[in-house]
Amino acid sequence: MQSFDLVLFGGTGDLAMRKLLPALFRRFLAGQIAPGSRILGTARGDLSREAYIAQVEQSVAKYCEGQFDAAQWSAFAQLLHYGSADAQAPDSFGAIAAFLAGREAITRLFFLSTAPALFAGLCAQIGRLGLVTPETRVVLEKPLGQDLASANTINECVGSVFAEHQIYRIDHYLGKEAVQNLIALRFGNTLFEPLWRRGSIRHVQITVAETLGVATRGPFYDQTGALRDMVQNHLLQLLCIIAMEPPASSDADAMRDEKLKVLRALRPLAGSDVTTKTVRGQYRAGAANGQPVPGYHEEAGVPADSSTETYVALKAEIDTWRWAGVPFYLRTGKRLQEQSSEIVITFEDVPHSIFGGGSAASPNRLRICLQPTDSITLSILAKKPGDGLKLQPVDLSLDLAASFKTQQLDAYERLLMDVVKGNLTLFMRRDELDAAWRWIDPIREGWLQQDVRPKGYTAGSWGPAAASALIGRDGFAWNGEL
Ligand code: BG6
């Protein structure tokens, strides 16, 4: 365990309060924060250290319910400090420099949990004050740009102060336990590898469905939309983990090289493909958890005529020997019927069935559930009890939470500790990010050029009917719609 100094820009913001500081507290409870570590929250506002600690306490008590302990809290609070800093006011960085002075030998982390528009200014000040030591790392939260050009601008600015091996671009989906399990499943077992390809796999579905709407993020979300908020990062990263070739080791670059090859092999979706292989949706008023909820246009900060999508479904194809002809269907949306994220891999039918009529014609299916539970289910055909040889699907299920009975790490707990340890495996390298934008940008351009507007769907439904038609045209259905 090594001590660290963490400077948290955006230290009073939503992500810091809801995720980062509670994650640090939980790691503290687990004895994973080395003595001598310090956390400096920074934001523009003038706050005393006591007031900041009181603010953090409230949110840690809320988000660590059941684990909050007053004695442990007061020990954790000793690590917390506050200093106001304004990315646009260079003079205001003196407090940060003073905080770090004389601690050059200690691992130093800058976490930029602010609007990306501030990244360049923050990095410039960090560079100007000479705060980057060999053991310094910078963590960047998404969104990293709005398109390839703006991502390049951010990466250039950050890259002029930090070396690539010091830059940790977060995609919190890579920190989820289920994603780690998927890596373990694929590369820790001999069983799946021979089948993990065209010829055995018929199609793959990736769903990230949310019941939440845009909540208080209307203005941000309206500039972003589901394609850039979710597909460009989380869904493409999941696709990479499924489709990548086995890396030579779990070393960060070995893994990232293989993911990059997948992103580069994605067949571009442009021109008429944009209308036939993608669906945009936007929620209308409906219900969530039994309560009426407004439509997207009625959300605070969203223009009444907005044409931003809150739902995307698309068909992706990977032009490699392994995956040629195997469609990957991706969908994500807000205000859908269920909060659920899953990957479903459907295998080919048997080439010839010896079982007569009455047997369920059901292909083997592997379902990796990321949320709300962390489970892996393999659906196979077995004999139905009783006379005759009739088949029916049964599930071989692995409930990982129940099997291991240990407290699972939240994605941010794992990722923050990886930054402390200097492990880049679960973070995106610049070329990966570029390749993802290169694939996403033409889709947006196609939507604009061809005036593809989002189709309305009722809040609480499974999204626009066009998404069922998209997959239905290939003779398949979304899992759950079977
Ligand atoms: C974020 C998106 O990256 O991921 C949000 O900006 C989304 O819009 C969130 O709600 C989903 O994350 P999770 O972990 O709740 O599935």
Short mmCIF file of C-alpha atoms and ligand atoms in Angstrom, two decimals:
data_model
loop_
_atom_site.label_atom_id
_atom_site.label_comp_id
_atom_site.label_asym_id
_atom_site.label_seq_id
_atom_site.Cartn_x
_atom_site.Cartn_y
_atom_site.Cartn_z
CA MET A 1 0.00 0.00 0.00
CA GLN A 2 1.30 3.40 -0.83
CA SER A 3 0.30 6.78 0.55
CA PHE A 4 -1.02 9.35 -1.86
CA ASP A 5 -2.05 12.96 -2.14
CA LEU A 6 -5.28 13.27 -4.12
CA VAL A 7 -6.35 16.65 -5.47
CA LEU A 8 -9.99 16.39 -6.40
CA PHE A 9 -11.08 19.15 -8.78
CA GLY A 10 -14.86 19.45 -8.72
CA GLY A 11 -14.61 18.39 -5.07
CA THR A 12 -18.10 19.63 -4.20
CA GLY A 13 -19.70 18.33 -7.40
CA ASP A 14 -22.20 15.56 -7.90
CA LEU A 15 -19.74 12.82 -8.89
CA ALA A 16 -17.38 13.60 -6.01
CA MET A 17 -20.17 13.60 -3.45
CA ARG A 18 -22.19 10.68 -4.79
CA LYS A 19 -19.44 8.32 -5.95
CA LEU A 20 -15.81 9.31 -5.39
CA LEU A 21 -15.74 10.31 -1.72
CA PRO A 22 -18.04 7.45 -0.63
CA ALA A 23 -15.79 5.06 -2.62
CA LEU A 24 -12.71 6.41 -0.82
CA PHE A 25 -14.46 6.05 2.53
CA ARG A 26 -15.34 2.41 1.80
CA ARG A 27 -11.71 1.68 0.82
CA PHE A 28 -10.69 3.36 4.07
CA LEU A 29 -13.02 1.04 6.01
CA ALA A 30 -11.41 -1.88 4.18
CA GLY A 31 -7.98 -0.72 5.39
CA GLN A 32 -6.85 0.07 1.86
CA ILE A 33 -5.92 3.72 2.31
CA ALA A 34 -2.32 3.92 3.47
CA PRO A 35 -1.54 6.06 6.51
CA GLY A 36 -0.29 9.50 5.56
CA SER A 37 -2.61 9.83 2.55
CA ARG A 38 -4.46 13.11 2.07
CA ILE A 39 -7.41 14.28 -0.02
CA LEU A 40 -7.74 17.91 -1.07
CA GLY A 41 -11.20 18.80 -2.39
CA THR A 42 -11.14 21.89 -4.55
CA ALA A 43 -13.88 23.97 -6.13
CA ARG A 44 -14.50 27.63 -6.86
CA GLY A 45 -16.47 28.36 -3.70
CA ASP A 46 -14.88 29.66 -0.49
CA LEU A 47 -15.39 26.98 2.14
CA SER A 48 -13.70 26.31 5.42
CA ARG A 49 -12.19 22.87 5.93
CA GLU A 50 -14.83 22.18 8.61
CA ALA A 51 -17.68 23.14 6.29
CA TYR A 52 -16.30 20.89 3.55
CA ILE A 53 -15.91 17.96 5.94
CA ALA A 54 -19.50 18.47 7.12
CA GLN A 55 -20.71 18.47 3.51
CA VAL A 56 -18.78 15.30 2.67
CA GLU A 57 -20.00 13.62 5.87
CA GLN A 58 -23.61 14.11 4.85
CA SER A 59 -23.15 12.52 1.53
CA VAL A 60 -20.90 9.69 2.73
CA ALA A 61 -23.46 8.86 5.43
CA LYS A 62 -26.15 8.76 2.72
CA TYR A 63 -24.27 6.74 0.11
CA CYS A 64 -22.54 4.39 2.55
CA GLU A 65 -25.69 3.64 4.48
CA GLY A 66 -25.23 0.56 6.63
CA GLN A 67 -21.44 0.96 6.60
CA PHE A 68 -21.18 4.41 8.14
CA ASP A 69 -19.45 4.40 11.48
CA ALA A 70 -18.88 7.57 13.50
CA ALA A 71 -15.46 6.56 14.86
CA GLN A 72 -14.21 5.51 11.43
CA TRP A 73 -15.66 8.66 9.94
CA SER A 74 -13.70 10.92 12.25
CA ALA A 75 -10.52 9.04 11.34
CA PHE A 76 -11.32 9.43 7.62
CA ALA A 77 -12.18 13.12 8.07
CA GLN A 78 -8.56 13.70 9.16
CA LEU A 79 -7.53 13.00 5.56
CA LEU A 80 -9.86 15.63 4.11
CA HIS A 81 -8.81 19.16 3.24
CA TYR A 82 -10.32 21.91 1.16
CA GLY A 83 -8.83 24.67 -0.99
CA SER A 84 -10.66 26.93 -3.39
CA ALA A 85 -9.30 27.11 -6.92
CA ASP A 86 -10.65 28.54 -10.12
CA ALA A 87 -9.35 27.10 -13.38
CA GLN A 88 -9.70 30.53 -14.95
CA ALA A 89 -7.84 32.38 -12.17
CA PRO A 90 -4.18 31.25 -12.14
CA ASP A 91 -3.48 33.03 -8.83
CA SER A 92 -5.96 30.81 -7.06
CA PHE A 93 -3.72 27.74 -7.43
CA GLY A 94 -1.30 28.81 -4.73
CA ALA A 95 -3.18 26.82 -2.07
CA ILE A 96 -2.81 23.62 -4.09
CA ALA A 97 0.90 24.17 -4.66
CA ALA A 98 1.38 24.88 -0.94
CA PHE A 99 -0.57 21.74 -0.02
CA LEU A 100 1.69 19.59 -2.18
CA ALA A 101 4.98 21.28 -1.36
CA GLY A 102 7.65 19.02 0.12
CA ARG A 103 5.70 15.84 -0.73
CA GLU A 104 7.30 15.16 -4.13
CA ALA A 105 8.16 11.56 -3.24
CA ILE A 106 4.52 10.66 -2.58
CA THR A 107 2.19 9.43 -5.30
CA ARG A 108 0.25 12.42 -6.51
CA LEU A 109 -3.16 12.18 -8.13
CA PHE A 110 -5.14 14.90 -9.85
CA PHE A 111 -8.74 13.87 -10.44
CA LEU A 112 -10.50 16.20 -12.91
CA SER A 113 -14.15 15.75 -12.04
CA THR A 114 -15.20 19.00 -13.67
CA ALA A 115 -16.73 20.07 -16.96
CA PRO A 116 -14.26 19.04 -19.71
CA ALA A 117 -14.15 22.66 -20.85
CA LEU A 118 -12.01 23.28 -17.74
CA PHE A 119 -9.51 20.44 -18.37
CA ALA A 120 -7.16 22.56 -20.47
CA GLY A 121 -7.09 25.42 -17.93
CA LEU A 122 -6.54 23.04 -15.02
CA CYS A 123 -3.73 21.18 -16.75
CA ALA A 124 -2.10 24.45 -17.77
CA GLN A 125 -2.00 25.60 -14.13
CA ILE A 126 -0.71 22.24 -12.91
CA GLY A 127 2.05 22.43 -15.53
CA ARG A 128 2.87 26.07 -14.91
CA LEU A 129 3.36 25.46 -11.18
CA GLY A 130 5.56 22.43 -11.86
CA LEU A 131 3.29 20.09 -9.88
CA VAL A 132 3.89 17.04 -12.08
CA THR A 133 6.40 14.66 -10.50
CA PRO A 134 7.36 11.27 -12.00
CA GLU A 135 4.82 9.66 -9.64
CA THR A 136 1.96 11.92 -10.66
CA ARG A 137 -1.20 10.66 -12.37
CA VAL A 138 -4.17 12.52 -13.77
CA VAL A 139 -7.65 11.03 -13.91
CA LEU A 140 -10.12 12.31 -16.50
CA GLU A 141 -13.84 11.78 -16.27
CA LYS A 142 -16.00 11.49 -19.36
CA PRO A 143 -17.23 13.06 -21.53
CA LEU A 144 -13.85 13.44 -23.20
CA GLY A 145 -15.03 15.68 -25.99
CA GLN A 146 -18.11 15.88 -28.15
CA ASP A 147 -16.46 14.41 -31.22
CA LEU A 148 -13.02 13.44 -32.48
CA ALA A 149 -11.91 17.04 -33.00
CA SER A 150 -12.84 18.22 -29.50
CA ALA A 151 -11.43 15.02 -27.94
CA ASN A 152 -8.17 15.77 -29.76
CA THR A 153 -8.08 19.28 -28.32
CA ILE A 154 -8.53 17.94 -24.78
CA ASN A 155 -5.98 15.18 -25.29
CA GLU A 156 -3.44 17.62 -26.73
CA CYS A 157 -3.78 19.95 -23.74
CA VAL A 158 -3.57 17.15 -21.19
CA GLY A 159 -0.78 15.50 -23.18
CA SER A 160 1.30 18.67 -23.11
CA VAL A 161 1.54 18.41 -19.32
CA PHE A 162 1.28 14.65 -18.63
CA ALA A 163 2.83 11.68 -20.42
CA GLU A 164 0.33 9.12 -21.79
CA HIS A 165 1.30 6.58 -19.07
CA GLN A 166 0.25 9.18 -16.46
CA ILE A 167 -3.23 9.68 -17.94
CA TYR A 168 -6.13 7.60 -16.60
CA ARG A 169 -9.28 8.04 -18.72
CA ILE A 170 -12.16 6.60 -16.77
CA ASP A 171 -14.94 4.51 -18.21
CA HIS A 172 -16.59 3.33 -15.02
CA TYR A 173 -18.17 0.36 -16.84
CA LEU A 174 -14.71 -1.21 -17.02
CA GLY A 175 -14.57 -1.11 -13.22
CA LYS A 176 -17.79 -3.05 -12.76
CA GLU A 177 -17.45 -6.47 -11.19
CA ALA A 178 -19.42 -8.13 -13.98
CA VAL A 179 -17.04 -6.79 -16.62
CA GLN A 180 -14.13 -8.26 -14.69
CA ASN A 181 -16.06 -11.50 -14.56
CA LEU A 182 -16.51 -11.46 -18.29
CA ILE A 183 -12.75 -11.15 -18.72
CA ALA A 184 -12.30 -14.04 -16.24
CA LEU A 185 -14.92 -16.13 -18.04
CA ARG A 186 -13.36 -15.63 -21.46
CA PHE A 187 -9.69 -15.90 -20.61
CA GLY A 188 -9.73 -18.12 -17.50
CA ASN A 189 -11.63 -21.07 -18.99
CA THR A 190 -10.95 -23.32 -21.95
CA LEU A 191 -14.63 -24.02 -22.42
CA PHE A 192 -15.70 -20.92 -24.25
CA GLU A 193 -12.77 -19.97 -26.47
CA PRO A 194 -13.35 -22.58 -29.21
CA LEU A 195 -16.97 -21.45 -29.45
CA TRP A 196 -16.29 -17.74 -29.22
CA ARG A 197 -16.54 -16.97 -32.92
CA ARG A 198 -18.57 -17.06 -36.08
CA GLY A 199 -19.89 -20.53 -36.81
CA SER A 200 -20.82 -21.02 -33.14
CA ILE A 201 -22.17 -17.61 -32.18
CA ARG A 202 -25.14 -16.30 -34.12
CA HIS A 203 -25.51 -12.85 -32.64
CA VAL A 204 -24.65 -10.75 -29.62
CA GLN A 205 -26.85 -8.23 -27.83
CA ILE A 206 -25.69 -5.54 -25.44
CA THR A 207 -28.38 -3.69 -23.52
CA VAL A 208 -27.92 -0.91 -21.00
CA ALA A 209 -31.42 0.10 -19.95
CA GLU A 210 -32.14 2.77 -17.37
CA THR A 211 -35.42 3.68 -15.69
CA LEU A 212 -34.09 7.11 -14.72
CA GLY A 213 -34.71 10.15 -16.87
CA VAL A 214 -32.21 12.96 -17.31
CA ALA A 215 -32.98 14.23 -13.80
CA THR A 216 -31.11 17.47 -13.10
CA ARG A 217 -28.70 17.04 -16.03
CA GLY A 218 -31.03 18.42 -18.71
CA PRO A 219 -28.71 21.14 -20.09
CA PHE A 220 -25.69 18.80 -20.24
CA TYR A 221 -27.65 15.86 -21.60
CA ASP A 222 -29.33 17.89 -24.30
CA GLN A 223 -25.92 18.76 -25.73
CA THR A 224 -24.84 15.13 -25.54
CA GLY A 225 -27.54 12.52 -26.22
CA ALA A 226 -27.44 8.77 -25.71
CA LEU A 227 -25.02 8.03 -28.57
CA ARG A 228 -22.25 10.14 -27.05
CA ASP A 229 -23.24 9.66 -23.39
CA MET A 230 -23.41 5.86 -23.46
CA VAL A 231 -22.61 4.19 -26.80
CA GLN A 232 -19.31 5.95 -27.55
CA ASN A 233 -17.88 4.75 -24.26
CA HIS A 234 -19.69 2.19 -22.10
CA LEU A 235 -21.34 0.09 -24.80
CA LEU A 236 -18.33 0.10 -27.11
CA GLN A 237 -16.07 -0.90 -24.23
CA LEU A 238 -18.35 -3.84 -23.46
CA LEU A 239 -18.32 -4.80 -27.12
CA CYS A 240 -14.52 -4.70 -27.08
CA ILE A 241 -14.29 -7.01 -24.08
CA ILE A 242 -16.53 -9.54 -25.81
CA ALA A 243 -14.92 -9.30 -29.23
CA MET A 244 -11.21 -8.81 -28.48
CA GLU A 245 -8.66 -11.50 -29.25
CA PRO A 246 -7.07 -13.11 -26.18
CA PRO A 247 -4.28 -10.75 -25.11
CA ALA A 248 -0.83 -12.13 -24.40
CA SER A 249 -1.08 -10.98 -20.79
CA SER A 250 -3.25 -8.88 -18.50
CA ASP A 251 -0.76 -6.06 -18.92
CA ALA A 252 -2.49 -2.74 -19.65
CA ASP A 253 -1.12 -2.29 -23.15
CA ALA A 254 -1.65 -5.93 -24.13
CA MET A 255 -5.35 -5.56 -23.26
CA ARG A 256 -5.70 -2.13 -24.79
CA ASP A 257 -3.98 -3.15 -28.03
CA GLU A 258 -6.57 -5.89 -28.51
CA LYS A 259 -9.51 -3.59 -27.73
CA LEU A 260 -8.15 -1.06 -30.18
CA LYS A 261 -8.07 -3.67 -32.96
CA VAL A 262 -11.79 -4.31 -32.41
CA LEU A 263 -12.65 -0.62 -32.57
CA ARG A 264 -10.66 -0.28 -35.77
CA ALA A 265 -12.41 -3.28 -37.30
CA LEU A 266 -15.91 -1.93 -36.71
CA ARG A 267 -17.57 -1.50 -40.08
CA PRO A 268 -18.34 2.21 -40.53
CA LEU A 269 -22.00 3.14 -40.27
CA ALA A 270 -22.52 5.95 -42.72
CA GLY A 271 -24.76 6.95 -45.60
CA SER A 272 -27.90 4.84 -45.92
CA ASP A 273 -26.70 2.44 -43.17
CA VAL A 274 -27.48 5.17 -40.71
CA THR A 275 -31.19 4.91 -41.49
CA THR A 276 -31.32 1.12 -41.75
CA LYS A 277 -28.96 0.10 -38.96
CA THR A 278 -29.60 2.70 -36.27
CA VAL A 279 -32.67 3.88 -34.36
CA ARG A 280 -32.93 7.09 -32.36
CA GLY A 281 -35.63 7.53 -29.74
CA GLN A 282 -36.79 10.15 -27.26
CA TYR A 283 -39.08 9.50 -24.31
CA ARG A 284 -42.50 10.99 -24.00
CA ALA A 285 -44.52 11.29 -20.77
CA GLY A 286 -45.33 7.93 -19.21
CA ALA A 287 -44.62 6.08 -15.99
CA ALA A 288 -41.59 4.96 -14.01
CA ASN A 289 -41.90 2.71 -10.97
CA GLY A 290 -45.66 3.18 -11.07
CA GLN A 291 -45.47 6.99 -10.95
CA PRO A 292 -46.28 9.36 -13.80
CA VAL A 293 -43.18 11.01 -15.22
CA PRO A 294 -42.77 13.87 -17.72
CA GLY A 295 -41.52 13.48 -21.25
CA TYR A 296 -38.01 14.56 -22.26
CA HIS A 297 -39.29 17.87 -23.63
CA GLU A 298 -40.80 18.74 -20.26
CA GLU A 299 -37.56 18.10 -18.32
CA ALA A 300 -35.83 21.11 -16.72
CA GLY A 301 -33.22 22.66 -19.01
CA VAL A 302 -34.39 20.84 -22.13
CA PRO A 303 -35.75 22.94 -25.04
CA ALA A 304 -39.33 22.06 -25.96
CA ASP A 305 -38.31 21.28 -29.53
CA SER A 306 -35.13 19.36 -28.71
CA SER A 307 -34.19 16.58 -31.11
CA THR A 308 -31.61 14.98 -28.81
CA GLU A 309 -31.95 11.21 -28.54
CA THR A 310 -32.47 9.53 -25.17
CA TYR A 311 -32.40 6.08 -26.79
CA VAL A 312 -30.21 4.42 -29.40
CA ALA A 313 -30.34 0.97 -30.93
CA LEU A 314 -27.91 -0.08 -33.61
CA LYS A 315 -26.45 -2.99 -35.46
CA ALA A 316 -22.66 -3.15 -35.41
CA GLU A 317 -20.52 -5.49 -37.49
CA ILE A 318 -16.88 -6.36 -36.94
CA ASP A 319 -14.87 -7.06 -40.04
CA THR A 320 -12.48 -9.76 -38.80
CA TRP A 321 -12.13 -13.48 -39.44
CA ARG A 322 -13.52 -14.21 -35.99
CA TRP A 323 -16.63 -12.07 -36.27
CA ALA A 324 -17.52 -11.75 -39.96
CA GLY A 325 -21.29 -12.19 -40.31
CA VAL A 326 -22.03 -12.05 -36.56
CA PRO A 327 -24.18 -9.00 -35.81
CA PHE A 328 -23.74 -7.14 -32.54
CA TYR A 329 -26.96 -5.37 -31.56
CA LEU A 330 -26.53 -2.52 -29.08
CA ARG A 331 -29.27 -0.59 -27.32
CA THR A 332 -29.41 1.88 -24.49
CA GLY A 333 -31.96 4.35 -23.26
CA LYS A 334 -33.36 6.36 -20.42
CA ARG A 335 -36.83 5.89 -18.94
CA LEU A 336 -37.08 2.31 -20.10
CA GLN A 337 -39.15 -0.37 -18.44
CA GLU A 338 -36.38 -1.86 -16.30
CA GLN A 339 -33.02 -0.93 -14.90
CA SER A 340 -30.97 -3.67 -16.45
CA SER A 341 -27.66 -4.06 -18.21
CA GLU A 342 -26.83 -7.31 -19.89
CA ILE A 343 -24.89 -9.00 -22.63
CA VAL A 344 -26.64 -11.89 -24.34
CA ILE A 345 -24.71 -14.22 -26.60
CA THR A 346 -26.90 -16.46 -28.71
CA PHE A 347 -25.26 -19.58 -30.13
CA GLU A 348 -26.11 -21.28 -33.40
CA ASP A 349 -28.84 -23.89 -33.63
CA VAL A 350 -27.78 -27.53 -33.76
CA PRO A 351 -27.12 -28.42 -37.41
CA HIS A 352 -29.70 -31.19 -37.33
CA SER A 353 -32.26 -31.94 -34.65
CA ILE A 354 -33.12 -35.54 -33.82
CA PHE A 355 -35.90 -34.45 -31.51
CA GLY A 356 -39.31 -34.29 -33.04
CA GLY A 357 -42.06 -31.74 -32.72
CA GLY A 358 -43.02 -30.49 -29.29
CA SER A 359 -39.43 -29.82 -28.28
CA ALA A 360 -38.65 -26.20 -27.68
CA ALA A 361 -36.52 -24.86 -30.50
CA SER A 362 -34.25 -22.77 -28.38
CA PRO A 363 -30.60 -21.99 -29.05
CA ASN A 364 -28.03 -22.02 -26.25
CA ARG A 365 -27.74 -18.61 -24.78
CA LEU A 366 -25.17 -17.07 -22.44
CA ARG A 367 -26.46 -14.12 -20.48
CA ILE A 368 -24.05 -11.95 -18.56
CA CYS A 369 -26.01 -9.65 -16.32
CA LEU A 370 -24.20 -6.52 -15.11
CA GLN A 371 -27.10 -4.84 -13.35
CA PRO A 372 -29.14 -5.04 -11.17
CA THR A 373 -27.57 -8.38 -10.19
CA ASP A 374 -24.19 -9.71 -11.14
CA SER A 375 -24.84 -13.11 -12.64
CA ILE A 376 -23.99 -15.39 -15.53
CA THR A 377 -26.59 -17.77 -16.92
CA LEU A 378 -26.13 -20.39 -19.58
CA SER A 379 -29.38 -21.54 -21.06
CA ILE A 380 -29.21 -25.10 -22.41
CA LEU A 381 -31.74 -27.67 -23.50
CA ALA A 382 -32.46 -30.58 -21.18
CA LYS A 383 -34.92 -33.42 -21.22
CA LYS A 384 -38.30 -32.65 -19.80
CA PRO A 385 -39.18 -35.10 -16.98
CA GLY A 386 -41.67 -37.77 -17.93
CA ASP A 387 -42.31 -40.00 -20.88
CA GLY A 388 -40.74 -39.34 -24.21
CA LEU A 389 -37.73 -37.35 -25.20
CA LYS A 390 -39.04 -33.80 -25.11
CA LEU A 391 -36.62 -30.94 -24.55
CA GLN A 392 -36.97 -27.70 -22.72
CA PRO A 393 -34.56 -24.89 -21.88
CA VAL A 394 -33.05 -24.85 -18.38
CA ASP A 395 -30.64 -22.38 -16.90
CA LEU A 396 -27.23 -23.08 -15.45
CA SER A 397 -26.89 -20.05 -13.24
CA LEU A 398 -24.01 -18.51 -11.44
CA ASP A 399 -25.08 -15.91 -8.91
CA LEU A 400 -21.71 -14.35 -8.24
CA ALA A 401 -22.73 -12.21 -5.28
CA ALA A 402 -24.22 -15.27 -3.53
CA SER A 403 -21.30 -17.56 -4.47
CA PHE A 404 -18.58 -15.34 -3.06
CA LYS A 405 -20.52 -13.72 -0.21
CA THR A 406 -18.04 -10.89 0.05
CA GLN A 407 -18.80 -7.23 -0.28
CA GLN A 408 -18.34 -6.30 -3.93
CA LEU A 409 -16.30 -3.29 -4.87
CA ASP A 410 -18.11 -0.43 -6.50
CA ALA A 411 -16.61 0.47 -9.89
CA TYR A 412 -15.09 3.69 -8.56
CA GLU A 413 -13.52 1.93 -5.58
CA ARG A 414 -11.70 -0.42 -7.90
CA LEU A 415 -10.72 2.27 -10.38
CA LEU A 416 -9.48 4.74 -7.77
CA MET A 417 -7.32 2.06 -6.17
CA ASP A 418 -5.99 1.11 -9.61
CA VAL A 419 -4.92 4.71 -10.12
CA VAL A 420 -3.13 4.66 -6.77
CA LYS A 421 -1.36 1.42 -7.75
CA GLY A 422 -0.55 2.72 -11.22
CA ASN A 423 -2.51 0.02 -13.04
CA LEU A 424 -3.77 1.33 -16.39
CA THR A 425 -5.51 -1.85 -17.58
CA LEU A 426 -9.04 -0.60 -16.98
CA PHE A 427 -8.50 2.86 -18.42
CA MET A 428 -8.82 4.00 -22.00
CA ARG A 429 -5.74 4.85 -23.99
CA ARG A 430 -5.89 7.84 -26.28
CA ASP A 431 -5.89 5.79 -29.49
CA GLU A 432 -8.88 3.76 -28.20
CA LEU A 433 -10.80 6.93 -27.52
CA ASP A 434 -9.93 8.29 -30.97
CA ALA A 435 -11.03 5.08 -32.67
CA ALA A 436 -14.34 5.13 -30.79
CA TRP A 437 -15.02 8.71 -31.91
CA ARG A 438 -14.02 7.84 -35.49
CA TRP A 439 -16.81 5.26 -35.54
CA ILE A 440 -19.38 7.41 -33.73
CA ASP A 441 -18.93 10.72 -35.59
CA PRO A 442 -20.24 9.52 -38.98
CA ILE A 443 -23.39 8.19 -37.29
CA ARG A 444 -24.16 11.64 -35.90
CA GLU A 445 -23.26 13.29 -39.17
CA GLY A 446 -25.54 10.86 -41.02
CA TRP A 447 -28.41 11.65 -38.65
CA LEU A 448 -27.93 15.35 -39.28
CA GLN A 449 -27.52 15.10 -43.05
CA GLN A 450 -30.47 12.78 -43.48
CA ASP A 451 -32.58 14.55 -40.90
CA VAL A 452 -33.08 11.40 -38.84
CA ARG A 453 -35.12 12.61 -35.88
CA PRO A 454 -35.73 10.59 -32.71
CA LYS A 455 -38.88 8.50 -32.63
CA GLY A 456 -41.04 9.03 -29.57
CA TYR A 457 -41.47 6.24 -27.04
CA THR A 458 -43.52 6.17 -23.87
CA ALA A 459 -41.56 6.42 -20.63
CA GLY A 460 -41.72 2.99 -19.03
CA SER A 461 -41.73 1.09 -22.34
CA TRP A 462 -38.85 -0.74 -24.04
CA GLY A 463 -38.19 2.07 -26.52
CA PRO A 464 -39.39 2.74 -30.07
CA ALA A 465 -41.00 -0.07 -32.06
CA ALA A 466 -38.42 0.63 -34.76
CA ALA A 467 -35.77 -0.97 -32.51
CA SER A 468 -37.69 -4.27 -32.56
CA ALA A 469 -37.97 -3.94 -36.32
CA LEU A 470 -34.20 -3.31 -36.61
CA ILE A 471 -33.34 -6.68 -35.07
CA GLY A 472 -36.52 -8.34 -36.39
CA ARG A 473 -35.40 -7.77 -39.99
CA ASP A 474 -32.55 -10.22 -39.34
CA GLY A 475 -34.98 -12.75 -37.88
CA PHE A 476 -34.05 -12.12 -34.22
CA ALA A 477 -35.63 -10.39 -31.23
CA TRP A 478 -34.27 -8.50 -28.25
CA ASN A 479 -33.87 -10.70 -25.20
CA GLY A 480 -37.04 -10.35 -23.14
CA GLU A 481 -39.11 -9.70 -26.26
CA LEU A 482 -38.99 -13.35 -27.27
C1 BG6 B 1 -22.92 7.76 -17.16
C2 BG6 B 1 -23.89 8.51 -18.01
O1 BG6 B 1 -21.67 7.66 -17.79
O2 BG6 B 1 -23.42 6.44 -16.93
C3 BG6 B 1 -25.26 8.56 -17.36
O3 BG6 B 1 -23.41 9.84 -18.20
C4 BG6 B 1 -25.73 7.18 -17.01
O4 BG6 B 1 -26.21 9.20 -18.21
C5 BG6 B 1 -24.66 6.41 -16.23
O5 BG6 B 1 -26.91 7.29 -16.23
C6 BG6 B 1 -25.05 4.95 -16.06
O6 BG6 B 1 -24.14 4.34 -15.19
P1 BG6 B 1 -24.59 3.11 -14.28
O7 BG6 B 1 -23.34 2.66 -13.62
O8 BG6 B 1 -25.62 3.64 -13.35
O9 BG6 B 1 -25.17 2.09 -15.23
#
